[in-house]
Coordinates of C-alpha atoms in Angstrom, one line a residue:
M1 CA -11.6 -1.1 -78.6
S2 CA -14.8 -2.0 -80.4
V3 CA -17.9 0.2 -80.5
V4 CA -19.7 -2.4 -78.4
D5 CA -17.0 -2.1 -75.7
N6 CA -17.3 1.7 -75.7
K7 CA -21.0 1.5 -75.4
T8 CA -20.9 -0.8 -72.5
I9 CA -18.4 1.4 -70.7
E10 CA -20.6 4.4 -71.1
Q11 CA -23.7 2.5 -70.0
D12 CA -21.9 1.5 -66.9
R13 CA -20.5 5.0 -66.3
K14 CA -24.0 6.5 -66.6
H15 CA -26.2 4.0 -64.9
V16 CA -24.4 1.5 -62.6
W17 CA -23.8 2.4 -58.9
H18 CA -20.7 0.4 -57.9
H19 CA -20.0 -1.0 -54.5
L20 CA -17.5 0.7 -52.2
S21 CA -16.6 3.2 -54.9
Q22 CA -16.3 7.0 -55.2
H23 CA -17.8 7.7 -58.6
S24 CA -16.3 11.1 -59.1
V25 CA -13.1 9.4 -60.3
L26 CA -15.0 7.9 -63.2
K27 CA -15.3 11.3 -64.8
S28 CA -11.7 11.1 -65.8
Q29 CA -11.1 7.3 -66.0
D30 CA -13.1 4.4 -67.3
P31 CA -14.8 2.0 -64.9
M32 CA -13.3 -1.5 -64.6
I33 CA -15.6 -4.0 -66.3
M34 CA -14.8 -7.7 -66.1
V35 CA -15.9 -9.8 -69.1
K36 CA -14.4 -13.3 -68.7
G37 CA -13.0 -15.7 -66.1
E38 CA -11.3 -19.0 -66.4
G39 CA -9.5 -20.9 -63.7
S40 CA -7.8 -18.4 -61.6
R41 CA -7.8 -15.6 -64.2
V42 CA -10.1 -12.9 -65.2
W43 CA -10.1 -10.5 -68.2
D44 CA -11.4 -7.0 -68.3
I45 CA -13.3 -5.3 -71.2
K46 CA -10.0 -3.9 -72.6
G47 CA -8.4 -7.3 -72.9
N48 CA -6.2 -7.1 -69.8
S49 CA -5.6 -10.4 -68.0
Y50 CA -5.2 -10.8 -64.3
L51 CA -4.4 -13.6 -61.8
D52 CA -7.2 -13.1 -59.3
A53 CA -5.8 -13.5 -55.8
S54 CA -9.0 -12.1 -54.3
A55 CA -11.4 -14.9 -55.6
G56 CA -13.8 -12.5 -57.2
G57 CA -12.9 -9.3 -55.3
V58 CA -14.7 -10.4 -52.1
W59 CA -13.3 -13.8 -51.5
C60 CA -16.0 -16.0 -52.9
V61 CA -15.2 -17.8 -56.2
N62 CA -13.5 -20.6 -54.3
V63 CA -13.4 -23.3 -57.1
G64 CA -12.4 -20.8 -59.8
Y65 CA -14.0 -19.4 -62.9
G66 CA -15.5 -21.2 -65.9
R67 CA -17.0 -24.2 -64.1
T68 CA -19.4 -25.4 -66.8
S69 CA -20.6 -28.3 -64.6
I70 CA -22.0 -25.9 -62.0
A71 CA -23.7 -23.9 -64.7
D72 CA -25.1 -27.1 -66.2
A73 CA -26.4 -28.2 -62.8
I74 CA -28.1 -24.8 -62.3
R75 CA -29.7 -24.9 -65.8
D76 CA -30.9 -28.4 -65.5
Q77 CA -32.5 -27.7 -62.1
L78 CA -34.1 -24.5 -63.1
C79 CA -35.7 -26.2 -66.1
E80 CA -37.1 -28.9 -63.8
L81 CA -38.3 -26.5 -61.0
N82 CA -36.8 -23.1 -60.6
Y83 CA -38.5 -22.0 -57.4
F84 CA -40.9 -22.7 -54.6
A85 CA -41.0 -20.8 -51.3
G86 CA -39.1 -22.2 -48.4
T87 CA -42.3 -23.2 -46.7
A88 CA -42.0 -26.3 -48.8
G89 CA -38.9 -28.4 -49.5
T90 CA -37.1 -29.1 -52.8
I91 CA -34.9 -32.0 -53.9
P92 CA -31.7 -30.0 -54.2
G93 CA -32.4 -28.3 -50.9
A94 CA -32.8 -31.6 -49.1
K95 CA -29.8 -33.2 -50.7
F96 CA -27.4 -30.3 -50.1
A97 CA -28.5 -29.9 -46.4
E98 CA -27.7 -33.6 -45.8
K99 CA -24.4 -33.3 -47.6
L100 CA -23.4 -30.1 -45.8
V101 CA -24.1 -31.3 -42.2
S102 CA -22.2 -34.5 -43.0
K103 CA -19.1 -32.3 -42.9
M104 CA -20.2 -30.6 -39.7
P105 CA -20.4 -33.1 -36.8
S106 CA -22.8 -31.9 -34.1
M107 CA -24.7 -29.6 -36.5
S108 CA -28.0 -30.8 -38.0
R109 CA -30.3 -28.2 -39.4
V110 CA -29.9 -25.8 -42.4
Y111 CA -31.9 -22.7 -42.9
Y112 CA -31.5 -21.2 -46.4
A113 CA -31.2 -17.5 -47.4
S114 CA -29.4 -15.5 -50.0
S115 CA -26.3 -13.7 -48.5
G116 CA -24.0 -13.7 -45.6
S117 CA -25.6 -10.6 -44.1
E118 CA -28.9 -12.3 -44.3
A119 CA -27.7 -15.5 -42.8
N120 CA -26.4 -13.6 -39.8
E121 CA -29.7 -11.7 -39.5
K122 CA -31.5 -15.1 -39.3
A123 CA -29.1 -16.1 -36.5
F124 CA -29.8 -12.9 -34.6
K125 CA -33.5 -13.5 -34.9
I126 CA -33.1 -17.0 -33.6
V127 CA -31.3 -15.7 -30.5
R128 CA -33.9 -13.0 -29.9
Q129 CA -36.8 -15.4 -30.3
I130 CA -35.2 -17.9 -27.9
S131 CA -34.8 -15.0 -25.5
H132 CA -38.5 -14.2 -25.6
K133 CA -39.6 -17.8 -25.5
K134 CA -37.3 -19.1 -22.8
Y135 CA -36.0 -16.1 -20.8
G136 CA -38.9 -13.6 -20.8
G137 CA -37.1 -11.4 -23.3
K138 CA -34.2 -10.7 -21.0
K139 CA -31.3 -12.7 -22.5
Y140 CA -31.4 -10.8 -25.8
K141 CA -27.9 -9.2 -26.0
I142 CA -25.4 -10.3 -28.7
L143 CA -21.7 -9.7 -28.2
Y144 CA -19.4 -9.2 -31.1
R145 CA -15.6 -8.7 -31.3
E146 CA -13.7 -5.7 -32.4
R147 CA -12.3 -6.0 -35.9
D148 CA -14.7 -8.8 -37.0
Y149 CA -17.1 -8.1 -39.9
H150 CA -20.6 -9.7 -40.2
G151 CA -22.4 -7.9 -43.0
S152 CA -23.7 -4.7 -44.5
T153 CA -27.4 -4.6 -43.3
I154 CA -28.1 -2.4 -40.3
A155 CA -28.3 -5.3 -37.8
A156 CA -25.2 -6.9 -39.2
L157 CA -23.3 -3.6 -39.0
S158 CA -24.6 -3.3 -35.4
A159 CA -22.5 -6.5 -34.8
T160 CA -19.5 -5.4 -36.8
G161 CA -16.3 -4.2 -35.0
Q162 CA -15.0 -1.9 -37.8
E163 CA -15.7 1.7 -37.0
E164 CA -15.3 3.1 -40.6
R165 CA -17.7 0.6 -42.0
R166 CA -20.3 1.7 -39.5
E167 CA -19.7 5.4 -39.9
Q168 CA -22.8 7.4 -40.9
Y169 CA -25.1 4.4 -40.7
G170 CA -26.3 4.8 -37.1
P171 CA -28.2 4.7 -34.9
F172 CA -27.7 1.0 -34.7
V173 CA -29.8 -1.8 -33.4
P174 CA -29.8 -1.9 -29.5
G175 CA -28.5 -4.9 -27.7
F176 CA -25.3 -5.5 -29.6
V177 CA -22.1 -5.1 -27.5
E178 CA -18.5 -5.0 -28.5
F179 CA -15.5 -6.5 -26.8
P180 CA -11.8 -6.4 -27.7
H181 CA -10.0 -8.1 -30.5
C182 CA -7.5 -11.1 -30.3
C183 CA -4.7 -9.8 -32.6
E184 CA -1.5 -10.8 -30.8
Y185 CA 0.6 -8.7 -33.1
R186 CA -1.3 -5.7 -31.6
S187 CA -1.4 -7.0 -28.1
Q188 CA -3.4 -5.0 -25.6
F189 CA -1.4 -6.5 -22.7
G190 CA 2.2 -6.0 -24.0
E191 CA 4.5 -9.0 -24.2
V192 CA 2.8 -11.8 -22.3
D193 CA 3.0 -15.6 -22.4
N194 CA -0.8 -16.2 -22.2
Y195 CA -2.1 -13.7 -24.7
G196 CA -4.8 -16.0 -26.0
E197 CA -6.3 -16.6 -22.5
L198 CA -6.2 -12.9 -21.6
A199 CA -7.9 -11.9 -24.9
A200 CA -10.6 -14.5 -24.3
L201 CA -11.2 -13.1 -20.8
E202 CA -12.2 -9.9 -22.4
L203 CA -15.3 -11.7 -23.5
E204 CA -16.0 -12.7 -19.9
K205 CA -15.6 -9.1 -18.7
A206 CA -18.2 -8.0 -21.2
I207 CA -20.6 -10.7 -20.1
L208 CA -20.2 -9.7 -16.5
R209 CA -20.4 -6.0 -17.2
E210 CA -23.7 -6.5 -19.2
G211 CA -25.1 -9.1 -16.8
A212 CA -24.9 -12.8 -17.8
D213 CA -28.7 -13.0 -17.6
T214 CA -29.0 -10.5 -20.4
V215 CA -26.5 -12.1 -22.9
G216 CA -27.9 -14.6 -25.3
A217 CA -25.1 -15.2 -27.8
V218 CA -21.7 -14.1 -29.1
I219 CA -20.8 -13.9 -32.8
L220 CA -17.2 -14.5 -33.9
E221 CA -15.3 -15.2 -37.0
P222 CA -13.0 -18.3 -36.5
I223 CA -10.3 -16.3 -38.3
T224 CA -11.0 -12.6 -38.6
A225 CA -11.0 -12.0 -42.4
G226 CA -11.6 -8.5 -43.7
G227 CA -10.5 -7.0 -40.3
G228 CA -6.9 -7.9 -41.1
V229 CA -6.7 -11.7 -41.4
I230 CA -6.2 -12.4 -37.7
T231 CA -5.6 -16.0 -36.7
P232 CA -6.6 -16.7 -33.1
P233 CA -3.7 -17.0 -30.5
E234 CA -3.0 -20.3 -28.7
G235 CA -5.4 -20.8 -25.8
Y236 CA -8.1 -18.4 -27.1
W237 CA -10.8 -20.7 -28.3
P238 CA -10.8 -23.2 -25.4
K239 CA -11.3 -20.3 -23.0
V240 CA -14.0 -18.8 -25.2
M241 CA -15.9 -22.1 -25.2
E242 CA -15.5 -22.5 -21.5
I243 CA -16.9 -19.0 -20.9
C244 CA -19.8 -19.5 -23.2
K245 CA -20.7 -22.7 -21.4
Q246 CA -20.3 -21.2 -18.0
Y247 CA -22.7 -18.3 -18.7
N248 CA -25.1 -20.1 -21.0
V249 CA -24.2 -18.0 -24.0
L250 CA -24.9 -19.4 -27.5
L251 CA -21.7 -19.5 -29.7
H252 CA -22.4 -18.3 -33.2
I253 CA -19.5 -18.8 -35.7
D254 CA -19.5 -16.7 -38.8
E255 CA -17.9 -18.9 -41.5
V256 CA -19.0 -16.7 -44.5
V257 CA -15.4 -16.3 -45.6
C258 CA -13.7 -19.3 -44.0
G259 CA -16.2 -22.0 -44.8
L260 CA -16.1 -24.7 -47.5
G261 CA -12.4 -25.4 -47.5
R262 CA -10.8 -22.0 -47.7
T263 CA -8.6 -22.4 -44.6
G264 CA -7.4 -26.0 -45.3
E265 CA -10.3 -27.6 -43.3
W266 CA -13.9 -27.8 -44.4
F267 CA -14.7 -25.0 -41.9
G268 CA -12.4 -22.6 -40.1
Y269 CA -13.7 -23.5 -36.7
Q270 CA -12.6 -27.1 -37.2
H271 CA -8.9 -26.1 -36.8
Y272 CA -9.6 -25.2 -33.2
G273 CA -11.9 -27.8 -31.8
I274 CA -14.8 -25.3 -31.5
K275 CA -18.3 -26.7 -30.8
P276 CA -20.7 -24.0 -32.1
D277 CA -24.4 -23.7 -31.6
I278 CA -24.9 -21.7 -34.8
V279 CA -22.8 -21.5 -38.0
T280 CA -23.4 -19.1 -40.8
L281 CA -22.2 -19.7 -44.4
A282 CA -22.4 -17.9 -47.7
K283 CA -19.6 -17.0 -50.2
G284 CA -18.0 -20.3 -50.8
V285 CA -21.1 -22.4 -50.5
A286 CA -21.7 -22.2 -54.3
S287 CA -18.5 -20.3 -55.2
S288 CA -20.9 -17.5 -56.2
Y289 CA -22.3 -19.3 -59.2
A290 CA -25.6 -18.8 -57.5
A291 CA -26.8 -16.8 -54.5
I292 CA -27.1 -19.0 -51.4
S293 CA -26.4 -18.7 -47.7
C294 CA -27.0 -21.1 -44.8
T295 CA -27.7 -20.6 -41.1
V296 CA -26.8 -24.0 -39.6
T297 CA -27.8 -25.0 -36.1
T298 CA -27.6 -27.8 -33.7
E299 CA -30.6 -30.0 -33.0
E300 CA -30.8 -28.4 -29.6
V301 CA -31.3 -24.9 -31.0
F302 CA -33.8 -26.2 -33.6
N303 CA -35.8 -27.9 -30.8
E304 CA -36.4 -24.6 -29.2
F305 CA -38.8 -23.9 -32.0
L306 CA -40.9 -27.1 -31.7
G307 CA -44.4 -26.9 -30.3
E308 CA -48.0 -27.7 -31.0
G309 CA -49.1 -27.0 -34.6
T310 CA -51.7 -24.5 -33.3
D311 CA -49.1 -22.5 -31.4
K312 CA -48.5 -19.4 -33.6
D313 CA -45.7 -18.0 -31.5
V314 CA -43.3 -21.0 -31.2
Y315 CA -42.0 -21.7 -34.7
F316 CA -39.4 -19.5 -36.4
R317 CA -41.5 -16.8 -38.1
D318 CA -39.1 -15.9 -40.8
I319 CA -38.8 -16.3 -44.6
S320 CA -36.3 -15.4 -47.3
T321 CA -37.9 -15.1 -50.7
Y322 CA -34.9 -16.2 -52.8
A323 CA -34.0 -19.0 -50.4
G324 CA -36.7 -20.8 -52.4
C325 CA -34.7 -20.6 -55.7
T326 CA -33.4 -24.1 -56.4
G327 CA -30.4 -22.9 -58.4
G328 CA -28.5 -22.2 -55.1
P329 CA -28.5 -25.6 -53.6
A330 CA -28.1 -27.2 -57.1
A331 CA -24.9 -25.1 -57.5
A332 CA -23.8 -25.9 -54.0
I333 CA -24.1 -29.7 -54.5
E334 CA -21.9 -29.5 -57.6
N335 CA -19.5 -27.1 -55.9
M336 CA -19.0 -29.5 -53.0
R337 CA -18.5 -32.4 -55.5
I338 CA -15.7 -30.4 -57.2
I339 CA -14.0 -29.6 -53.8
E340 CA -14.1 -33.3 -52.8
D341 CA -13.1 -34.8 -56.1
E342 CA -10.3 -32.4 -56.8
G343 CA -9.0 -32.4 -53.2
L344 CA -9.3 -28.6 -52.9
V345 CA -9.4 -28.6 -49.1
E346 CA -6.1 -30.3 -49.1
N347 CA -4.8 -28.0 -51.8
S348 CA -5.8 -25.0 -49.8
A349 CA -3.7 -26.3 -46.9
V350 CA -0.6 -27.2 -49.0
M351 CA -0.6 -24.1 -51.2
G352 CA -1.5 -21.9 -48.2
K353 CA 1.6 -23.0 -46.4
Y354 CA 3.7 -22.5 -49.5
L355 CA 2.4 -19.0 -49.9
L356 CA 2.9 -18.2 -46.1
D357 CA 6.5 -19.5 -46.3
G358 CA 7.0 -17.2 -49.3
L359 CA 5.5 -14.2 -47.6
S360 CA 7.7 -14.9 -44.5
N361 CA 10.7 -14.7 -46.9
L362 CA 9.5 -11.4 -48.2
K363 CA 9.1 -10.1 -44.6
E364 CA 12.8 -10.8 -44.1
K365 CA 13.6 -8.8 -47.2
F366 CA 11.3 -5.8 -46.8
D367 CA 11.1 -3.7 -43.6
I368 CA 7.6 -2.4 -44.6
I369 CA 6.2 -5.9 -43.8
G370 CA 5.5 -6.0 -40.1
D371 CA 3.6 -9.3 -39.9
V372 CA 2.4 -12.1 -42.1
R373 CA -0.3 -14.5 -41.0
G374 CA -3.2 -16.6 -42.0
K375 CA -4.5 -20.2 -42.5
G376 CA -4.8 -22.0 -45.8
L377 CA -5.6 -19.7 -48.7
L378 CA -6.6 -16.8 -46.4
L379 CA -3.5 -14.7 -45.8
G380 CA -2.6 -11.2 -44.7
I381 CA 0.4 -9.0 -44.9
E382 CA 0.4 -6.1 -42.3
L383 CA 2.4 -3.1 -43.4
V384 CA 4.2 -0.7 -41.0
T385 CA 6.4 2.3 -41.2
D386 CA 8.4 1.2 -38.2
R387 CA 8.8 -2.4 -37.1
Q388 CA 9.7 -1.6 -33.6
E389 CA 6.8 0.7 -33.0
K390 CA 4.5 -1.2 -35.4
T391 CA 3.2 2.1 -36.8
P392 CA 0.7 1.3 -39.5
V393 CA 1.2 2.7 -43.0
L394 CA -1.5 5.0 -44.2
E395 CA -4.3 3.4 -46.2
Q396 CA -3.1 5.2 -49.3
V397 CA 0.1 3.1 -49.2
A398 CA -1.9 -0.2 -49.2
M399 CA -4.0 1.3 -52.1
K400 CA -0.9 2.1 -54.0
I401 CA 0.6 -1.4 -53.6
A402 CA -2.7 -3.0 -54.7
S403 CA -2.7 -0.7 -57.8
M404 CA 0.9 -1.5 -58.6
C405 CA 0.0 -5.2 -58.4
M406 CA -2.9 -4.8 -60.7
Q407 CA -0.7 -3.0 -63.3
K408 CA 1.5 -6.2 -63.2
G409 CA -1.5 -8.5 -63.7
L410 CA -2.3 -9.4 -60.1
I411 CA -5.5 -8.6 -58.2
I412 CA -5.1 -8.6 -54.4
G413 CA -7.3 -7.4 -51.5
R414 CA -6.7 -5.1 -48.6
T415 CA -8.5 -3.7 -45.6
N416 CA -10.7 -1.1 -47.2
R417 CA -12.2 1.8 -45.3
S418 CA -12.7 -0.4 -42.3
F419 CA -10.7 1.3 -39.5
E420 CA -9.6 4.7 -38.5
K421 CA -5.9 3.7 -38.4
L422 CA -5.5 0.1 -39.4
N423 CA -6.4 -0.1 -43.1
N424 CA -2.8 -1.4 -43.5
T425 CA -3.2 -5.1 -44.3
L426 CA -2.9 -6.6 -47.8
C427 CA -5.1 -9.7 -48.2
L428 CA -4.6 -12.8 -50.3
C429 CA -7.5 -15.1 -51.0
P430 CA -6.9 -16.9 -54.3
V431 CA -9.0 -19.6 -55.8
M432 CA -8.6 -23.0 -54.1
T433 CA -7.3 -24.6 -57.3
L434 CA -4.1 -22.5 -57.0
T435 CA -1.0 -24.1 -58.4
Q436 CA 2.6 -23.6 -57.4
T437 CA 3.3 -21.7 -60.6
E438 CA 0.4 -19.3 -59.8
A439 CA 1.6 -19.0 -56.2
D440 CA 5.1 -18.2 -57.5
F441 CA 3.6 -15.5 -59.7
I442 CA 1.9 -13.9 -56.7
L443 CA 5.1 -14.0 -54.7
S444 CA 7.3 -12.6 -57.5
T445 CA 4.8 -9.9 -58.3
L446 CA 4.7 -8.8 -54.6
D447 CA 8.6 -8.9 -54.5
A448 CA 8.8 -6.7 -57.6
V449 CA 6.2 -4.2 -56.2
F450 CA 7.9 -3.9 -52.8
S451 CA 11.2 -3.5 -54.6
E452 CA 9.9 -0.6 -56.7
L453 CA 7.8 1.0 -54.0
T454 CA 8.7 4.6 -53.1
L455 CA 6.7 6.3 -50.4

């Protein structure tokens, strides 16, 4: 290793505070430092190459690494105009907003910010302001589902159904109320024919328990991502929409992970005929070549904030500083062009099915695999010690498998310090350019690791 490499490692060790990491281990081992990416592969500072089946570690580099056209689009725009606050418009902001809503029938307005957590915060503020304007402040509660994740800020954690992620960060924002999950593999009702409808009725129970006149919105992932890659059971979403309409509850869909083609449709909610009032987007919007997030609403929601110009209380009194950086929408425009021109939504559907079929074959081979599930290139492998009892493996087992995969040149994700007992799902979220050869490498590596695994 060169002197420069050693210097960088020591700089990192001494001064960088890594996300989701216990730094005491770095006293005896070097921090991982990534230095290069191309296509679906990344290289670390020691020259090791990995196929990245986590799209950047947190499921966001959708179109892959090394996209010079996105970098060029950002540079050209920043030289022309790098920034102006969101109180004014910009050319890339206007162009991308139109392009985005063209893929989202019934949605019409785009509010820019910088991260998924922030996008959800904006949605919560929209709901709360409507509550004050229209309902005298009473219809302010926001329901959220067990196992869903909506961000790392205090308000976003207040709406997150993962107990370990919330641990030590309370007290939380009042007015956020949890209701049960919809994971059929871990049915709350035993073996039933109408699990989807029963799970949806848990939402209605929560609304009635809280009082329908106090509930303003419900936030849901179309497919639960970091909570275990949970695909909704048949009958779930039609009943959820019926309940929201019946009790006048706004439906907020968190597409931060699923959006922009990841699941084999432009948006995850489009698999299920969902008609949202609010949709939040981030990660895949610009494939993390620039920081950008979007809170997208219907015209009906937008119209709640129209009034006379002199009315200081009617408009949405919010701003996000870096939403005014033009590099975000410039990157997003080029990112969307790549997705369209290269047919990456379709590729996600095709290669996702190929991977899911392969994972199903591994399930037949290895008893530790209790369930495989997902949609498009968002897939989960739930690990158990006993298939009959569905006893989850300890988190250390999932950690060991991920480490063994990395030693073989494959980066995968997993449920990470999210739950008390259910950190037992391996997660695959590769770049949307995935080829069959790369998919075969993922499957063969997992096959080898499960074959070598000793508990």
